[in-house]
CSV table of N, CA and C in Angstrom, one decimal:
chain,number,residue,atom,x,y,z
A,1,MET,N,21.9,-99.6,-58.4
A,1,MET,CA,21.6,-100.8,-57.6
A,1,MET,C,20.1,-100.9,-57.3
A,2,ALA,N,19.5,-99.8,-57.0
A,2,ALA,CA,18.0,-99.8,-56.7
A,2,ALA,C,17.2,-100.1,-58.0
A,3,TRP,N,17.7,-99.6,-59.1
A,3,TRP,CA,17.0,-99.8,-60.4
A,3,TRP,C,17.1,-101.3,-60.7
A,4,ARG,N,18.3,-101.9,-60.6
A,4,ARG,CA,18.5,-103.3,-60.9
A,4,ARG,C,17.7,-104.2,-59.9
A,5,GLY,N,17.7,-103.8,-58.6
A,5,GLY,CA,16.9,-104.5,-57.7
A,5,GLY,C,15.4,-104.5,-58.0
A,6,ASN,N,14.9,-103.4,-58.4
A,6,ASN,CA,13.5,-103.2,-58.8
A,6,ASN,C,13.2,-104.1,-60.0
A,7,LEU,N,14.1,-104.3,-60.9
A,7,LEU,CA,13.9,-105.2,-62.0
A,7,LEU,C,14.3,-106.6,-61.8
A,8,ASP,N,14.7,-107.0,-60.5
A,8,ASP,CA,15.1,-108.3,-60.2
A,8,ASP,C,16.3,-108.7,-61.0
A,9,ARG,N,17.3,-107.8,-61.2
A,9,ARG,CA,18.4,-108.0,-62.0
A,9,ARG,C,19.7,-108.1,-61.2
A,10,LEU,N,19.7,-108.1,-59.9
A,10,LEU,CA,20.9,-108.3,-59.1
A,10,LEU,C,21.4,-109.7,-59.2
A,11,ALA,N,22.7,-109.9,-59.1
A,11,ALA,CA,23.3,-111.2,-59.3
A,11,ALA,C,23.1,-112.1,-58.0
A,12,THR,N,21.9,-112.3,-57.6
A,12,THR,CA,21.7,-113.2,-56.5
A,12,THR,C,21.9,-114.6,-56.9
A,13,ARG,N,22.0,-115.5,-56.0
A,13,ARG,CA,22.1,-116.9,-56.4
A,13,ARG,C,21.0,-117.5,-57.2
A,14,ASP,N,19.8,-117.0,-56.8
A,14,ASP,CA,18.6,-117.5,-57.6
A,14,ASP,C,18.7,-117.0,-59.0
A,15,ASN,N,19.0,-115.7,-59.2
A,15,ASN,CA,19.1,-115.2,-60.6
A,15,ASN,C,20.3,-115.8,-61.4
A,16,LEU,N,21.4,-116.1,-60.7
A,16,LEU,CA,22.5,-116.8,-61.4
A,16,LEU,C,22.0,-118.2,-61.8
A,17,ARG,N,21.3,-118.9,-61.0
A,17,ARG,CA,20.8,-120.2,-61.4
A,17,ARG,C,19.9,-120.1,-62.6
A,18,ARG,N,19.0,-119.1,-62.6
A,18,ARG,CA,18.1,-119.0,-63.7
A,18,ARG,C,18.8,-118.6,-65.0
A,19,ARG,N,20.0,-118.1,-64.9
A,19,ARG,CA,20.8,-117.8,-66.1
A,19,ARG,C,21.8,-118.9,-66.4
A,20,ASN,N,21.6,-120.1,-65.8
A,20,ASN,CA,22.4,-121.3,-66.0
A,20,ASN,C,23.8,-121.1,-65.6
A,21,VAL,N,24.1,-120.3,-64.6
A,21,VAL,CA,25.4,-120.2,-64.0
A,21,VAL,C,25.6,-121.4,-63.0
A,22,ASP,N,26.7,-122.1,-63.1
A,22,ASP,CA,26.9,-123.3,-62.3
A,22,ASP,C,27.3,-122.8,-60.9
A,23,ILE,N,26.4,-122.9,-59.9
A,23,ILE,CA,26.7,-122.5,-58.5
A,23,ILE,C,26.4,-123.7,-57.6
A,24,THR,N,27.1,-123.8,-56.5
A,24,THR,CA,27.0,-124.9,-55.6
A,24,THR,C,25.7,-124.9,-54.8
A,25,SER,N,25.2,-123.7,-54.5
A,25,SER,CA,24.0,-123.6,-53.7
A,25,SER,C,23.2,-122.4,-54.0
A,26,VAL,N,21.9,-122.4,-53.9
A,26,VAL,CA,21.1,-121.2,-54.0
A,26,VAL,C,20.7,-120.5,-52.7
A,27,MET,N,21.2,-121.1,-51.6
A,27,MET,CA,20.8,-120.6,-50.3
A,27,MET,C,21.5,-119.3,-50.0
A,28,CYS,N,20.8,-118.5,-49.2
A,28,CYS,CA,21.3,-117.1,-48.8
A,28,CYS,C,22.6,-117.2,-48.1
A,29,HIS,N,23.5,-116.4,-48.5
A,29,HIS,CA,24.9,-116.4,-47.8
A,29,HIS,C,24.7,-116.0,-46.3
A,30,PHE,N,23.9,-115.0,-46.0
A,30,PHE,CA,23.7,-114.5,-44.7
A,30,PHE,C,23.2,-115.5,-43.7
A,31,CYS,N,22.0,-116.1,-44.1
A,31,CYS,CA,21.3,-116.9,-43.1
A,31,CYS,C,21.3,-118.4,-43.5
A,32,ASP,N,21.6,-118.8,-44.7
A,32,ASP,CA,21.6,-120.2,-45.2
A,32,ASP,C,20.3,-120.9,-44.9
A,33,GLU,N,19.2,-120.2,-44.8
A,33,GLU,CA,17.9,-120.8,-44.5
A,33,GLU,C,16.9,-120.8,-45.7
A,34,TYR,N,17.1,-119.8,-46.6
A,34,TYR,CA,16.2,-119.6,-47.7
A,34,TYR,C,17.0,-119.4,-49.0
A,35,GLU,N,16.3,-119.5,-50.1
A,35,GLU,CA,17.0,-119.2,-51.4
A,35,GLU,C,17.3,-117.7,-51.4
A,36,GLU,N,18.4,-117.4,-52.0
A,36,GLU,CA,18.9,-116.0,-52.1
A,36,GLU,C,18.2,-115.4,-53.3
A,37,THR,N,17.1,-114.7,-53.1
A,37,THR,CA,16.5,-113.9,-54.1
A,37,THR,C,16.6,-112.4,-53.7
A,38,VAL,N,16.3,-111.5,-54.6
A,38,VAL,CA,16.4,-110.1,-54.3
A,38,VAL,C,15.5,-109.8,-53.1
A,39,ASP,N,14.3,-110.3,-53.2
A,39,ASP,CA,13.3,-110.0,-52.1
A,39,ASP,C,13.7,-110.6,-50.8
A,40,HIS,N,14.2,-111.9,-50.8
A,40,HIS,CA,14.7,-112.5,-49.5
A,40,HIS,C,15.8,-111.7,-48.9
A,41,LEU,N,16.9,-111.5,-49.8
A,41,LEU,CA,18.1,-110.9,-49.3
A,41,LEU,C,17.9,-109.5,-48.7
A,42,LEU,N,17.0,-108.7,-49.3
A,42,LEU,CA,16.8,-107.3,-48.9
A,42,LEU,C,15.6,-107.0,-48.0
A,43,THR,N,14.7,-108.0,-47.8
A,43,THR,CA,13.6,-107.8,-47.0
A,43,THR,C,13.3,-108.8,-45.9
A,44,ALA,N,13.6,-110.1,-46.2
A,44,ALA,CA,13.2,-111.2,-45.3
A,44,ALA,C,14.4,-111.9,-44.6
A,45,CYS,N,15.6,-111.7,-45.0
A,45,CYS,CA,16.7,-112.3,-44.4
A,45,CYS,C,16.8,-111.7,-43.0
A,46,SER,N,17.3,-112.5,-42.0
A,46,SER,CA,17.4,-112.1,-40.7
A,46,SER,C,18.3,-110.9,-40.6
A,47,VAL,N,19.4,-110.8,-41.4
A,47,VAL,CA,20.3,-109.6,-41.4
A,47,VAL,C,19.5,-108.4,-41.8
A,48,ALA,N,18.8,-108.5,-42.9
A,48,ALA,CA,18.1,-107.4,-43.5
A,48,ALA,C,17.0,-106.9,-42.5
A,49,ILE,N,16.3,-107.8,-41.8
A,49,ILE,CA,15.3,-107.5,-40.9
A,49,ILE,C,15.8,-106.7,-39.7
A,50,ARG,N,17.0,-107.1,-39.2
A,50,ARG,CA,17.6,-106.3,-38.1
A,50,ARG,C,18.1,-104.9,-38.6
A,51,VAL,N,18.6,-104.8,-39.9
A,51,VAL,CA,19.0,-103.5,-40.4
A,51,VAL,C,17.7,-102.6,-40.5
A,52,TRP,N,16.6,-103.1,-41.0
A,52,TRP,CA,15.4,-102.3,-41.1
A,52,TRP,C,14.8,-101.9,-39.8
A,53,GLU,N,14.9,-102.8,-38.8
A,53,GLU,CA,14.5,-102.4,-37.4
A,53,GLU,C,15.3,-101.3,-36.9
A,54,THR,N,16.6,-101.4,-37.1
A,54,THR,CA,17.6,-100.3,-36.6
A,54,THR,C,17.3,-99.0,-37.3
A,55,VAL,N,17.2,-99.1,-38.6
A,55,VAL,CA,16.9,-97.8,-39.4
A,55,VAL,C,15.6,-97.2,-38.9
A,56,SER,N,14.6,-98.0,-38.7
A,56,SER,CA,13.3,-97.4,-38.3
A,56,SER,C,13.4,-96.8,-36.9
A,57,ALA,N,14.1,-97.4,-36.0
A,57,ALA,CA,14.3,-96.9,-34.6
A,57,ALA,C,15.1,-95.6,-34.7
A,58,TRP,N,16.2,-95.6,-35.5
A,58,TRP,CA,17.0,-94.5,-35.6
A,58,TRP,C,16.3,-93.2,-36.2
A,59,CYS,N,15.5,-93.5,-37.2
A,59,CYS,CA,14.7,-92.4,-37.8
A,59,CYS,C,13.4,-92.0,-37.0
A,60,ASN,N,13.1,-92.8,-36.0
A,60,ASN,CA,11.9,-92.6,-35.2
A,60,ASN,C,10.7,-92.7,-36.1
A,61,ILE,N,10.6,-93.7,-36.9
A,61,ILE,CA,9.4,-93.9,-37.8
A,61,ILE,C,8.9,-95.3,-37.5
A,62,PRO,N,7.7,-95.6,-37.9
A,62,PRO,CA,7.1,-96.9,-37.7
A,62,PRO,C,8.0,-98.0,-38.3
A,63,PRO,N,8.0,-99.2,-37.8
A,63,PRO,CA,8.9,-100.2,-38.4
A,63,PRO,C,8.6,-100.4,-39.9
A,64,ILE,N,9.7,-100.6,-40.6
A,64,ILE,CA,9.6,-100.9,-42.0
A,64,ILE,C,9.5,-102.4,-42.2
A,65,PHE,N,8.3,-102.7,-42.7
A,65,PHE,CA,8.0,-104.1,-43.1
A,65,PHE,C,7.8,-104.2,-44.6
A,66,ALA,N,8.6,-105.1,-45.2
A,66,ALA,CA,8.5,-105.2,-46.7
A,66,ALA,C,8.5,-106.7,-47.0
A,67,PHE,N,7.7,-107.0,-48.0
A,67,PHE,CA,7.7,-108.4,-48.5
A,67,PHE,C,8.4,-108.5,-49.8
A,68,GLU,N,8.5,-107.4,-50.5
A,68,GLU,CA,9.2,-107.4,-51.8
A,68,GLU,C,10.1,-106.1,-51.8
A,69,PHE,N,11.1,-106.1,-52.7
A,69,PHE,CA,12.0,-105.0,-52.8
A,69,PHE,C,11.2,-103.7,-53.2
A,70,LYS,N,10.2,-103.9,-54.0
A,70,LYS,CA,9.4,-102.7,-54.4
A,70,LYS,C,8.7,-102.1,-53.2
A,71,ASP,N,8.4,-102.9,-52.2
A,71,ASP,CA,7.8,-102.4,-50.9
A,71,ASP,C,8.8,-101.4,-50.2
A,72,LEU,N,10.0,-101.8,-50.2
A,72,LEU,CA,11.1,-100.9,-49.6
A,72,LEU,C,11.1,-99.6,-50.3
A,73,MET,N,11.1,-99.6,-51.7
A,73,MET,CA,11.2,-98.4,-52.4
A,73,MET,C,9.9,-97.5,-52.3
A,74,ASP,N,8.9,-98.1,-51.8
A,74,ASP,CA,7.6,-97.3,-51.6
A,74,ASP,C,7.3,-97.1,-50.1
A,75,SER,N,8.2,-97.6,-49.2
A,75,SER,CA,7.9,-97.5,-47.8
A,75,SER,C,7.8,-96.0,-47.3
A,76,HIS,N,8.5,-95.1,-47.9
A,76,HIS,CA,8.4,-93.7,-47.5
A,76,HIS,C,7.0,-93.1,-47.7
A,77,ASN,N,6.3,-93.6,-48.7
A,77,ASN,CA,5.0,-93.1,-49.0
A,77,ASN,C,3.9,-93.4,-48.0
A,78,SER,N,4.1,-94.4,-47.2
A,78,SER,CA,3.1,-94.8,-46.2
A,78,SER,C,3.4,-94.2,-44.8
A,79,ILE,N,4.4,-93.4,-44.7
A,79,ILE,CA,4.8,-92.8,-43.4
A,79,ILE,C,4.3,-91.3,-43.4
A,80,GLN,N,3.6,-90.9,-42.3
A,80,GLN,CA,3.0,-89.6,-42.2
A,80,GLN,C,4.0,-88.6,-41.8
A,81,VAL,N,4.9,-88.2,-42.7
A,81,VAL,CA,5.9,-87.1,-42.5
A,81,VAL,C,5.9,-86.2,-43.7
A,82,GLY,N,6.6,-85.1,-43.6
A,82,GLY,CA,6.7,-84.1,-44.6
A,82,GLY,C,7.4,-84.6,-45.8
A,83,LYS,N,7.3,-83.8,-46.9
A,83,LYS,CA,8.0,-84.2,-48.2
A,83,LYS,C,9.5,-84.4,-48.1
A,84,LYS,N,10.1,-83.5,-47.3
A,84,LYS,CA,11.6,-83.5,-47.2
A,84,LYS,C,12.0,-84.8,-46.4
A,85,ALA,N,11.2,-85.1,-45.4
A,85,ALA,CA,11.5,-86.3,-44.6
A,85,ALA,C,11.3,-87.6,-45.4
A,86,LYS,N,10.3,-87.6,-46.3
A,86,LYS,CA,10.0,-88.7,-47.2
A,86,LYS,C,11.2,-88.9,-48.1
A,87,LYS,N,11.8,-87.9,-48.6
A,87,LYS,CA,12.9,-88.0,-49.5
A,87,LYS,C,14.1,-88.6,-48.7
A,88,ILE,N,14.3,-88.1,-47.5
A,88,ILE,CA,15.4,-88.7,-46.7
A,88,ILE,C,15.2,-90.1,-46.4
A,89,ILE,N,14.0,-90.5,-46.1
A,89,ILE,CA,13.7,-91.9,-45.8
A,89,ILE,C,13.9,-92.8,-47.1
A,90,LEU,N,13.5,-92.3,-48.2
A,90,LEU,CA,13.7,-93.0,-49.5
A,90,LEU,C,15.2,-93.2,-49.7
A,91,TRP,N,16.0,-92.2,-49.6
A,91,TRP,CA,17.4,-92.3,-49.8
A,91,TRP,C,18.1,-93.2,-48.7
A,92,LEU,N,17.6,-93.1,-47.5
A,92,LEU,CA,18.2,-94.1,-46.5
A,92,LEU,C,17.8,-95.5,-46.9
A,93,ALA,N,16.6,-95.7,-47.4
A,93,ALA,CA,16.2,-97.1,-47.9
A,93,ALA,C,17.2,-97.6,-49.0
A,94,ILE,N,17.5,-96.7,-49.9
A,94,ILE,CA,18.4,-97.1,-51.0
A,94,ILE,C,19.8,-97.3,-50.5
A,95,ILE,N,20.2,-96.4,-49.7
A,95,ILE,CA,21.6,-96.6,-49.1
A,95,ILE,C,21.6,-97.9,-48.3
A,96,SER,N,20.6,-98.2,-47.5
A,96,SER,CA,20.5,-99.4,-46.7
A,96,SER,C,20.6,-100.7,-47.6
A,97,CYS,N,19.8,-100.7,-48.7
A,97,CYS,CA,19.9,-101.8,-49.6
A,97,CYS,C,21.3,-102.0,-50.2
A,98,TRP,N,21.9,-100.9,-50.5
A,98,TRP,CA,23.3,-100.9,-51.1
A,98,TRP,C,24.2,-101.6,-50.1
A,99,TYR,N,24.1,-101.2,-48.8
A,99,TYR,CA,25.1,-101.7,-47.8
A,99,TYR,C,24.7,-103.2,-47.4
A,100,ILE,N,23.5,-103.5,-47.5
A,100,ILE,CA,23.1,-104.9,-47.3
A,100,ILE,C,23.7,-105.8,-48.4
A,101,TRP,N,23.6,-105.3,-49.6
A,101,TRP,CA,24.1,-106.0,-50.8
A,101,TRP,C,25.7,-106.0,-50.7
A,102,LYS,N,26.3,-104.9,-50.3
A,102,LYS,CA,27.7,-104.8,-50.1
A,102,LYS,C,28.2,-105.8,-49.1
A,103,GLY,N,27.5,-105.9,-48.0
A,103,GLY,CA,27.8,-106.9,-46.9
A,103,GLY,C,27.7,-108.3,-47.4
A,104,ARG,N,26.7,-108.6,-48.2
A,104,ARG,CA,26.6,-109.9,-48.8
A,104,ARG,C,27.8,-110.2,-49.7
A,105,ASN,N,28.2,-109.2,-50.5
A,105,ASN,CA,29.3,-109.4,-51.5
A,105,ASN,C,30.6,-109.6,-50.7
A,106,GLU,N,30.8,-108.9,-49.6
A,106,GLU,CA,32.0,-109.1,-48.8
A,106,GLU,C,32.1,-110.5,-48.2
A,107,LEU,N,30.9,-111.0,-47.9
A,107,LEU,CA,30.9,-112.4,-47.4
A,107,LEU,C,31.2,-113.4,-48.5
A,108,VAL,N,30.6,-113.2,-49.7
A,108,VAL,CA,30.8,-114.1,-50.8
A,108,VAL,C,32.2,-114.0,-51.3
A,109,PHE,N,32.8,-112.9,-51.5
A,109,PHE,CA,34.0,-112.8,-52.2
A,109,PHE,C,35.2,-112.7,-51.3
A,110,ASN,N,35.0,-112.2,-50.0
A,110,ASN,CA,36.2,-112.0,-49.1
A,110,ASN,C,36.0,-112.8,-47.8
A,111,GLN,N,34.9,-113.5,-47.7
A,111,GLN,CA,34.6,-114.3,-46.5
A,111,GLN,C,34.7,-113.4,-45.2
A,112,MET,N,34.2,-112.2,-45.4
A,112,MET,CA,34.2,-111.2,-44.3
A,112,MET,C,32.7,-111.0,-43.9
A,113,ARG,N,32.3,-111.4,-42.8
A,113,ARG,CA,30.9,-111.3,-42.3
A,113,ARG,C,30.7,-110.0,-41.6
A,114,ARG,N,29.7,-109.2,-42.1
A,114,ARG,CA,29.4,-107.9,-41.5
A,114,ARG,C,28.1,-108.1,-40.7
A,115,SER,N,28.1,-107.6,-39.4
A,115,SER,CA,27.0,-107.7,-38.6
A,115,SER,C,26.0,-106.6,-39.0
A,116,PRO,N,24.7,-106.7,-38.6
A,116,PRO,CA,23.8,-105.6,-38.9
A,116,PRO,C,24.2,-104.3,-38.3
A,117,GLN,N,24.9,-104.3,-37.2
A,117,GLN,CA,25.4,-103.1,-36.5
A,117,GLN,C,26.5,-102.5,-37.4
A,118,GLU,N,27.4,-103.3,-38.0
A,118,GLU,CA,28.4,-102.7,-38.8
A,118,GLU,C,27.8,-102.2,-40.1
A,119,ILE,N,26.8,-102.8,-40.6
A,119,ILE,CA,26.1,-102.3,-41.8
A,119,ILE,C,25.5,-101.0,-41.5
A,120,MET,N,24.9,-100.9,-40.3
A,120,MET,CA,24.2,-99.7,-39.9
A,120,MET,C,25.2,-98.5,-39.8
A,121,VAL,N,26.4,-98.7,-39.3
A,121,VAL,CA,27.4,-97.7,-39.2
A,121,VAL,C,27.7,-97.2,-40.6
A,122,GLU,N,27.8,-98.1,-41.6
A,122,GLU,CA,28.1,-97.6,-43.0
A,122,GLU,C,26.9,-96.8,-43.5
A,123,ILE,N,25.7,-97.2,-43.2
A,123,ILE,CA,24.5,-96.5,-43.6
A,123,ILE,C,24.5,-95.1,-43.1
A,124,LYS,N,24.9,-94.9,-41.8
A,124,LYS,CA,24.9,-93.6,-41.2
A,124,LYS,C,26.0,-92.8,-41.9
A,125,LEU,N,27.2,-93.4,-42.1
A,125,LEU,CA,28.3,-92.6,-42.7
A,125,LEU,C,27.9,-92.1,-44.1
A,126,ARG,N,27.4,-93.0,-45.0
A,126,ARG,CA,27.0,-92.6,-46.3
A,126,ARG,C,25.8,-91.7,-46.3
A,127,GLY,N,24.9,-91.9,-45.5
A,127,GLY,CA,23.7,-91.0,-45.4
A,127,GLY,C,24.1,-89.6,-45.0
A,128,PHE,N,25.0,-89.5,-44.0
A,128,PHE,CA,25.5,-88.2,-43.6
A,128,PHE,C,26.2,-87.5,-44.7
A,129,GLY,N,27.1,-88.2,-45.5
A,129,GLY,CA,27.7,-87.6,-46.6
A,129,GLY,C,26.8,-87.1,-47.6
A,130,TRP,N,25.7,-87.8,-47.9
A,130,TRP,CA,24.7,-87.4,-48.8
A,130,TRP,C,24.0,-86.2,-48.3
A,131,VAL,N,23.5,-86.2,-47.1
A,131,VAL,CA,22.7,-85.1,-46.6
A,131,VAL,C,23.5,-83.9,-46.4
A,132,LYS,N,24.7,-84.0,-45.9
A,132,LYS,CA,25.6,-82.9,-45.6
A,132,LYS,C,25.9,-82.1,-46.9
A,133,ASN,N,25.9,-82.7,-48.0
A,133,ASN,CA,26.2,-82.1,-49.3
A,133,ASN,C,24.9,-81.5,-50.0
A,134,ARG,N,23.8,-81.5,-49.3
A,134,ARG,CA,22.6,-80.8,-49.8
A,134,ARG,C,22.7,-79.4,-49.3
A,135,PRO,N,22.4,-78.4,-50.2
A,135,PRO,CA,22.5,-77.0,-49.8
A,135,PRO,C,21.7,-76.7,-48.5
A,136,SER,N,20.5,-77.3,-48.3
A,136,SER,CA,19.6,-76.9,-47.2
A,136,SER,C,20.1,-77.6,-45.9
A,137,CYS,N,21.0,-78.5,-46.0
A,137,CYS,CA,21.5,-79.3,-44.8
A,137,CYS,C,22.9,-79.2,-44.5
A,138,LYS,N,23.6,-78.1,-45.0
A,138,LYS,CA,25.1,-78.1,-44.9
A,138,LYS,C,25.5,-77.9,-43.5
A,139,TYR,N,24.7,-77.4,-42.6
A,139,TYR,CA,25.1,-77.1,-41.2
A,139,TYR,C,24.8,-78.3,-40.2
A,140,ILE,N,24.4,-79.4,-40.8
A,140,ILE,CA,24.1,-80.6,-39.9
A,140,ILE,C,25.4,-81.1,-39.3
A,141,SER,N,25.3,-81.6,-38.1
A,141,SER,CA,26.5,-82.1,-37.4
A,141,SER,C,26.4,-83.6,-37.4
A,142,TRP,N,27.6,-84.3,-37.3
A,142,TRP,CA,27.6,-85.7,-37.2
A,142,TRP,C,26.9,-86.2,-36.0
A,143,LYS,N,27.2,-85.6,-34.9
A,143,LYS,CA,26.6,-86.0,-33.6
A,143,LYS,C,25.1,-85.9,-33.7
A,144,ASP,N,24.5,-84.9,-34.2
A,144,ASP,CA,23.1,-84.8,-34.4
A,144,ASP,C,22.5,-85.8,-35.4
A,145,TRP,N,23.2,-86.0,-36.5
A,145,TRP,CA,22.8,-87.0,-37.5
A,145,TRP,C,22.7,-88.4,-36.8
A,146,CYS,N,23.7,-88.7,-36.1
A,146,CYS,CA,23.7,-90.1,-35.5
A,146,CYS,C,22.6,-90.2,-34.4
A,147,LYS,N,22.3,-89.1,-33.8
A,147,LYS,CA,21.2,-89.2,-32.8
A,147,LYS,C,19.9,-89.3,-33.4
A,148,TYR,N,19.6,-88.5,-34.4
A,148,TYR,CA,18.3,-88.5,-35.0
A,148,TYR,C,18.4,-87.8,-36.4
A,149,PRO,N,18.3,-88.5,-37.5
A,149,PRO,CA,18.5,-88.0,-38.8
A,149,PRO,C,17.5,-87.0,-39.3
A,150,MET,N,16.3,-87.0,-38.7
A,150,MET,CA,15.2,-86.1,-39.1
A,150,MET,C,15.2,-84.8,-38.4
A,151,TYR,N,16.2,-84.5,-37.5
A,151,TYR,CA,16.1,-83.3,-36.6
A,151,TYR,C,16.1,-82.0,-37.4
A,152,MET,N,16.8,-82.0,-38.6
A,152,MET,CA,17.0,-80.8,-39.3
A,152,MET,C,15.7,-80.3,-40.1
A,153,LEU,N,14.7,-81.1,-40.0
A,153,LEU,CA,13.5,-80.8,-40.8
A,153,LEU,C,12.6,-79.8,-40.2
């Protein structure tokens, strides 16, 4: 998903229109205020902004501000933390993008609206599963992960 997002190849409404797919509207499903592009959906949409604010606060890092999808994938490089923390932040950014995209698809295909808080719960769950299966982090607890994901560094 991150690879496709980086190449602007996700099936957003804007990309579908450019491929001559007959769609009723190109407006963002979440906010209905701007065209649904990869960059808008994952960086500028009000839902995405709230997710990034919550991820930043949870990780105790400076706010993640991105104008393009590529900025999200590079955001870990501008934060003054260790190499291991940068890797966790990158993976949390990828997981966050996936769950924003999944939330969008649930709205499009199942008419189920996910709040930024619900998306955040899914990010924490998937992130915990990923980190817990790393050899160096196998003793991490769910309670500690939810409180502060960088504590084990």
